[in-house]
CSV table of C-alpha atoms in Angstrom, one decimal:
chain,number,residue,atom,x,y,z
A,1,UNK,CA,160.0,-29.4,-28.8
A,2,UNK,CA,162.9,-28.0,-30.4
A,3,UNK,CA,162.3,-26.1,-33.7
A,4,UNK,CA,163.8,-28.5,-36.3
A,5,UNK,CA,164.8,-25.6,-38.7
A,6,UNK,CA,166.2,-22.7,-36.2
A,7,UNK,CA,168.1,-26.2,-35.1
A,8,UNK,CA,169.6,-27.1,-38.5
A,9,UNK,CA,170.5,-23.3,-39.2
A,10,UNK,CA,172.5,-23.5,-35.8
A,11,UNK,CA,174.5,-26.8,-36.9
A,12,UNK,CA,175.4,-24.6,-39.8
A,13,UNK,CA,176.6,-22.0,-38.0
A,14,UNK,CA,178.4,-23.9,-35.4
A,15,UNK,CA,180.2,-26.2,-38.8
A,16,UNK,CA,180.9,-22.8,-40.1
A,17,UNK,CA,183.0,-21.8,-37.0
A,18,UNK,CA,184.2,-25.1,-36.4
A,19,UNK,CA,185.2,-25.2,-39.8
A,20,UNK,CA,186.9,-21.5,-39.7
A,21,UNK,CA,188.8,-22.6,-36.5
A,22,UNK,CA,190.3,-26.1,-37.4
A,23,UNK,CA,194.2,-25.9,-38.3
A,24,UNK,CA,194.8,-24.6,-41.9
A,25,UNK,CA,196.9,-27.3,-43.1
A,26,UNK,CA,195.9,-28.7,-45.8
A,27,UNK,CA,197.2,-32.0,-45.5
A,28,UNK,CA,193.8,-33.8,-44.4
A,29,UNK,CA,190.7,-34.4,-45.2
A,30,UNK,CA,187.8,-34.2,-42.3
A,31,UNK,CA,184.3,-35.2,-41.4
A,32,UNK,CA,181.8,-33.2,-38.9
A,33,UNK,CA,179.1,-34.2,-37.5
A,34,UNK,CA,176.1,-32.6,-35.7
A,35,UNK,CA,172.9,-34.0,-34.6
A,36,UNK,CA,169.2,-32.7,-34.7
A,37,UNK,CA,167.4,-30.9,-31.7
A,38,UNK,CA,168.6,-32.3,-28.5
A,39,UNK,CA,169.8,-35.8,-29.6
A,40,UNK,CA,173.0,-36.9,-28.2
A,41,UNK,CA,175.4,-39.2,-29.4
A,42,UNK,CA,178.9,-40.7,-29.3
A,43,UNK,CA,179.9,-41.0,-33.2
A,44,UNK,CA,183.1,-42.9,-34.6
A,45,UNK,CA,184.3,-42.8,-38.4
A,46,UNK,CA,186.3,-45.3,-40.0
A,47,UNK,CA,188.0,-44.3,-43.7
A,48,UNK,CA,189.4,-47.0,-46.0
A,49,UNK,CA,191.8,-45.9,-48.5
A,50,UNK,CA,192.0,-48.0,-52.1
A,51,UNK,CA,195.6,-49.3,-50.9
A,52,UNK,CA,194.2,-51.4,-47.8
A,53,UNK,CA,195.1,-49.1,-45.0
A,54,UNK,CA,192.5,-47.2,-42.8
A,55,UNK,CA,192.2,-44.1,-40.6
A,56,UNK,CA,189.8,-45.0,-37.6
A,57,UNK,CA,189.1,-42.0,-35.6
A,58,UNK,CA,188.4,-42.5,-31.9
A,59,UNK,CA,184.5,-41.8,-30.6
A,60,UNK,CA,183.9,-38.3,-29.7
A,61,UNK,CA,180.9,-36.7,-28.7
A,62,UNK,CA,177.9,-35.3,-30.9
A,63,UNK,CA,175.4,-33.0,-29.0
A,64,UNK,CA,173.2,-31.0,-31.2
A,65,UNK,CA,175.3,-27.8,-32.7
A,66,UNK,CA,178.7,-29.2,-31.1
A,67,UNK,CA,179.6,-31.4,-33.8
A,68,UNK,CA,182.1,-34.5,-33.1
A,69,UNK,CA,185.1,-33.8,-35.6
A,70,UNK,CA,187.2,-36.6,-37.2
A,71,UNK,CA,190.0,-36.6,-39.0
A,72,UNK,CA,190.0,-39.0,-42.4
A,73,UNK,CA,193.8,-39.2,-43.0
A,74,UNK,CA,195.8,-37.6,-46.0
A,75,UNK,CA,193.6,-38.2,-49.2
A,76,UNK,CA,194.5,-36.4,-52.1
A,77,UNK,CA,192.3,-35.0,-54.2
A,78,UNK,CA,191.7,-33.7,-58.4
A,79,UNK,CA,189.9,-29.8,-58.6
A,80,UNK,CA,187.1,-31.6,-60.0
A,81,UNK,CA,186.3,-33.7,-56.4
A,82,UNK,CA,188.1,-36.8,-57.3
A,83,UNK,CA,189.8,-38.3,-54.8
A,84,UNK,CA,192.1,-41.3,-56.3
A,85,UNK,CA,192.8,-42.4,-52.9
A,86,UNK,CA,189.6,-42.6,-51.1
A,87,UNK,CA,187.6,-46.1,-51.3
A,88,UNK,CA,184.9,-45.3,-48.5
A,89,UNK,CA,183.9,-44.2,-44.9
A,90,UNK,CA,182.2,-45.8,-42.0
A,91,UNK,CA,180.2,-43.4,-39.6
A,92,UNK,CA,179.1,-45.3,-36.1
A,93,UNK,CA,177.2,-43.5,-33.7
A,94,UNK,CA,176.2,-45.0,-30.3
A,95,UNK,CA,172.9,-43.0,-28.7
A,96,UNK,CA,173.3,-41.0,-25.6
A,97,UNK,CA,171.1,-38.8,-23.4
A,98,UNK,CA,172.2,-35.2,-21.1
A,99,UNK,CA,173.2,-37.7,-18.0
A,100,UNK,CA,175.6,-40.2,-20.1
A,101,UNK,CA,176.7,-37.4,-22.9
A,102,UNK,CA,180.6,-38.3,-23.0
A,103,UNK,CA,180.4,-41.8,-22.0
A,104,UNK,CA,182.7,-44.4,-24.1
A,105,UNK,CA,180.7,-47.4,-25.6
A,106,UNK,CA,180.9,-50.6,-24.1
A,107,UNK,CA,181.8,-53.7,-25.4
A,108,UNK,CA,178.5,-55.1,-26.9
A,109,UNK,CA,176.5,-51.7,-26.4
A,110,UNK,CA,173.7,-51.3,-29.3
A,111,UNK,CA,174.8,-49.1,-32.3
A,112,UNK,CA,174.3,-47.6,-35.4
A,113,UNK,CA,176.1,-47.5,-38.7
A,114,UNK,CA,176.8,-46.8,-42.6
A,115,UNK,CA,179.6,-47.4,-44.8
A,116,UNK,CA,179.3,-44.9,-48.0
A,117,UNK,CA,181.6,-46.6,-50.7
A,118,UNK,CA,183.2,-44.2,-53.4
A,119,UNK,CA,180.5,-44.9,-55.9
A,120,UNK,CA,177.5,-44.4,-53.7
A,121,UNK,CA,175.3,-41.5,-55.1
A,122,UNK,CA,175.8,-40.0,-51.7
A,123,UNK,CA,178.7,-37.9,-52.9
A,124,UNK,CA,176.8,-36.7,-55.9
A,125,UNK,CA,176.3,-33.1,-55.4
A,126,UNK,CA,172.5,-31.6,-55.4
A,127,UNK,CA,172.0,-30.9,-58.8
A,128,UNK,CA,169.3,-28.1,-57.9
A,129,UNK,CA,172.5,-26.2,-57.0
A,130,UNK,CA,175.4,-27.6,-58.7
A,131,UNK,CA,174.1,-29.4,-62.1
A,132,UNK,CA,176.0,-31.3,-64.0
A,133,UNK,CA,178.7,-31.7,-61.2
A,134,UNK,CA,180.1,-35.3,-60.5
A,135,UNK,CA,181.0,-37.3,-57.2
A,136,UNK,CA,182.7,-34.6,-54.3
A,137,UNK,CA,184.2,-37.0,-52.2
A,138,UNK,CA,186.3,-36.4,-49.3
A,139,UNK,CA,189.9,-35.2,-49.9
A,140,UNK,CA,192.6,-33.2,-48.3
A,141,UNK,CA,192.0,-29.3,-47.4
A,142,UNK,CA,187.8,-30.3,-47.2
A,143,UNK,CA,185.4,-31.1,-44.7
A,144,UNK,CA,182.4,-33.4,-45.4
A,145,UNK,CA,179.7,-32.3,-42.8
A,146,UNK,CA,176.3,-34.0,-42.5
A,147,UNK,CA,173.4,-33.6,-40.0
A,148,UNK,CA,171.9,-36.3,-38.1
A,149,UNK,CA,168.8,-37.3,-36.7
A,150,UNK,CA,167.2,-40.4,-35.1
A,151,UNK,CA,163.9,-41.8,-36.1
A,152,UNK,CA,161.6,-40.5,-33.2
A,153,UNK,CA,158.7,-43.0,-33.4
A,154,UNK,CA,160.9,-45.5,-31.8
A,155,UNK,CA,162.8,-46.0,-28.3
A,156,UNK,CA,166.1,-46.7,-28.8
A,157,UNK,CA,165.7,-45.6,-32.3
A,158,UNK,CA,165.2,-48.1,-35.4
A,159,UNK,CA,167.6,-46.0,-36.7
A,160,UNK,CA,169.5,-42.5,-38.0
A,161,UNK,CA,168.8,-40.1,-40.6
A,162,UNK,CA,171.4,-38.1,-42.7
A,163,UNK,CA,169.1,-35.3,-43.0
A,164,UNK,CA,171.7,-33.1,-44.4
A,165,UNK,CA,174.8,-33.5,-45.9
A,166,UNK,CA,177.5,-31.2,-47.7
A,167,UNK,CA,181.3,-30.4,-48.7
A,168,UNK,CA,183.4,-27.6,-48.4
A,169,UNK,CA,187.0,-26.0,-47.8
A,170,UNK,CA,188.0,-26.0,-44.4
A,171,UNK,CA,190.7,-23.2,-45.1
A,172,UNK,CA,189.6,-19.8,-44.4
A,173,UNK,CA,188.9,-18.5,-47.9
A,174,UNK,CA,187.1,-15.3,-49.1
A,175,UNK,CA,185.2,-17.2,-51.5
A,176,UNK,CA,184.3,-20.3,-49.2
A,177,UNK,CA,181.0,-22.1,-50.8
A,178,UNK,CA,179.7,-25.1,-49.3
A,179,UNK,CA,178.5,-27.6,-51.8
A,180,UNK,CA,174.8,-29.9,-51.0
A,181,UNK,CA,174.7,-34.0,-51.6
A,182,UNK,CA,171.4,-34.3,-53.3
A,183,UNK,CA,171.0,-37.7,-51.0
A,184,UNK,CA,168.3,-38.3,-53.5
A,185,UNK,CA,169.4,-41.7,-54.5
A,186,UNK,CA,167.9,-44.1,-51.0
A,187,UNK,CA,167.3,-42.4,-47.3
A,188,UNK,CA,170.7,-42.5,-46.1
A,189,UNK,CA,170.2,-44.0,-42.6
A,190,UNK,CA,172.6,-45.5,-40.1
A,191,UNK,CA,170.8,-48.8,-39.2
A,192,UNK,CA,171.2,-50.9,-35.7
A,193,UNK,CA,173.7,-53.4,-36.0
């Protein structure tokens, strides 16, 4: 069984160089995703803007450290983490195994999902680490990563943990600190549909 923290501190590593090697423009805002241990998924996100439109990305793969990457579409943002154009974002992750790893869902196939709306506490920052900071929500020139995990008494899975969550620059700066969500507020699960 895989050790669940030498697993996390490896996502965190592998967003870090992801992260360092993503283009430098700053004209987009992005969301990474890595699963727990050996879990395999295909994961799609979905961001509504407060004007009506939408960026879906297409499903990529998520195996373990090799986070799926998705691009969220141009969403400005404040220095304080506001983003005036962001209204909320849909993650859905279908569950795959080593044999069926990059394998498209099907029409009807079981899957998971959350939609995180702009005034969720999910973008609230852990206030352990940052007090007194507001909502960090996604916006151009940052990546919103998160860790996921699926419940492991069940098989296929009632559903998916965010077990870790967090913001930070994705241009390579000296001073590049990543920021925690306190995800204190509910467990933030994807649940079946």
């Amino acid at each position: 069984m895989p050790n669940r923290h030498v697993t996390a501190a490896r996502a965190l590593l592998a967003a870090t160089l992801l992260i360092a090697l993503l283009p430098a423009a700053a004209s987009a805002a992005i969301l990474t995703v890595f699963s727990n241990g050996n879990e395999h998924y295909m994961c799609a996100a979905h961001a509504h803007m407060r004007d009506g439109t939408s960026v879906e990305s297409p499903a990529r793969q998520v195996a373990g450290a090799y986070g799926g990457y998705f691009e969220l579409g141009t969403l400005p943002g404040t220095p304080n983490g506001a983003s005036p154009e962001f209204e909320s974002l849909a993650l859905r992750c279908w569950v795959r195994d080593e044999h069926d790893l990059g394998a498209q869902p099907y029409p009807g196939e079981a899957s998971y999902s959350i939609v995180l709306h702009r005034d969720d506490p999910f973008w609230i920052p852990d206030q352990t680490v940052a007090p007194g900071f507001g909502p960090n929500l996604p916006r151009d020139g940052m990546a919103v990563s998160m860790i996921i995990a699926a419940d492991a008494g069940a098989n296929p899975p009632t559903h998916i943990d965010i077990r870790r969550a967090w913001i930070a620059p994705f241009v390579n700066l000296p001073n590049n600190v990543s920021m925690p969500y306190g995800l204190t507020a509910a467990p933030y699960r994807l649940t079946r549909d």
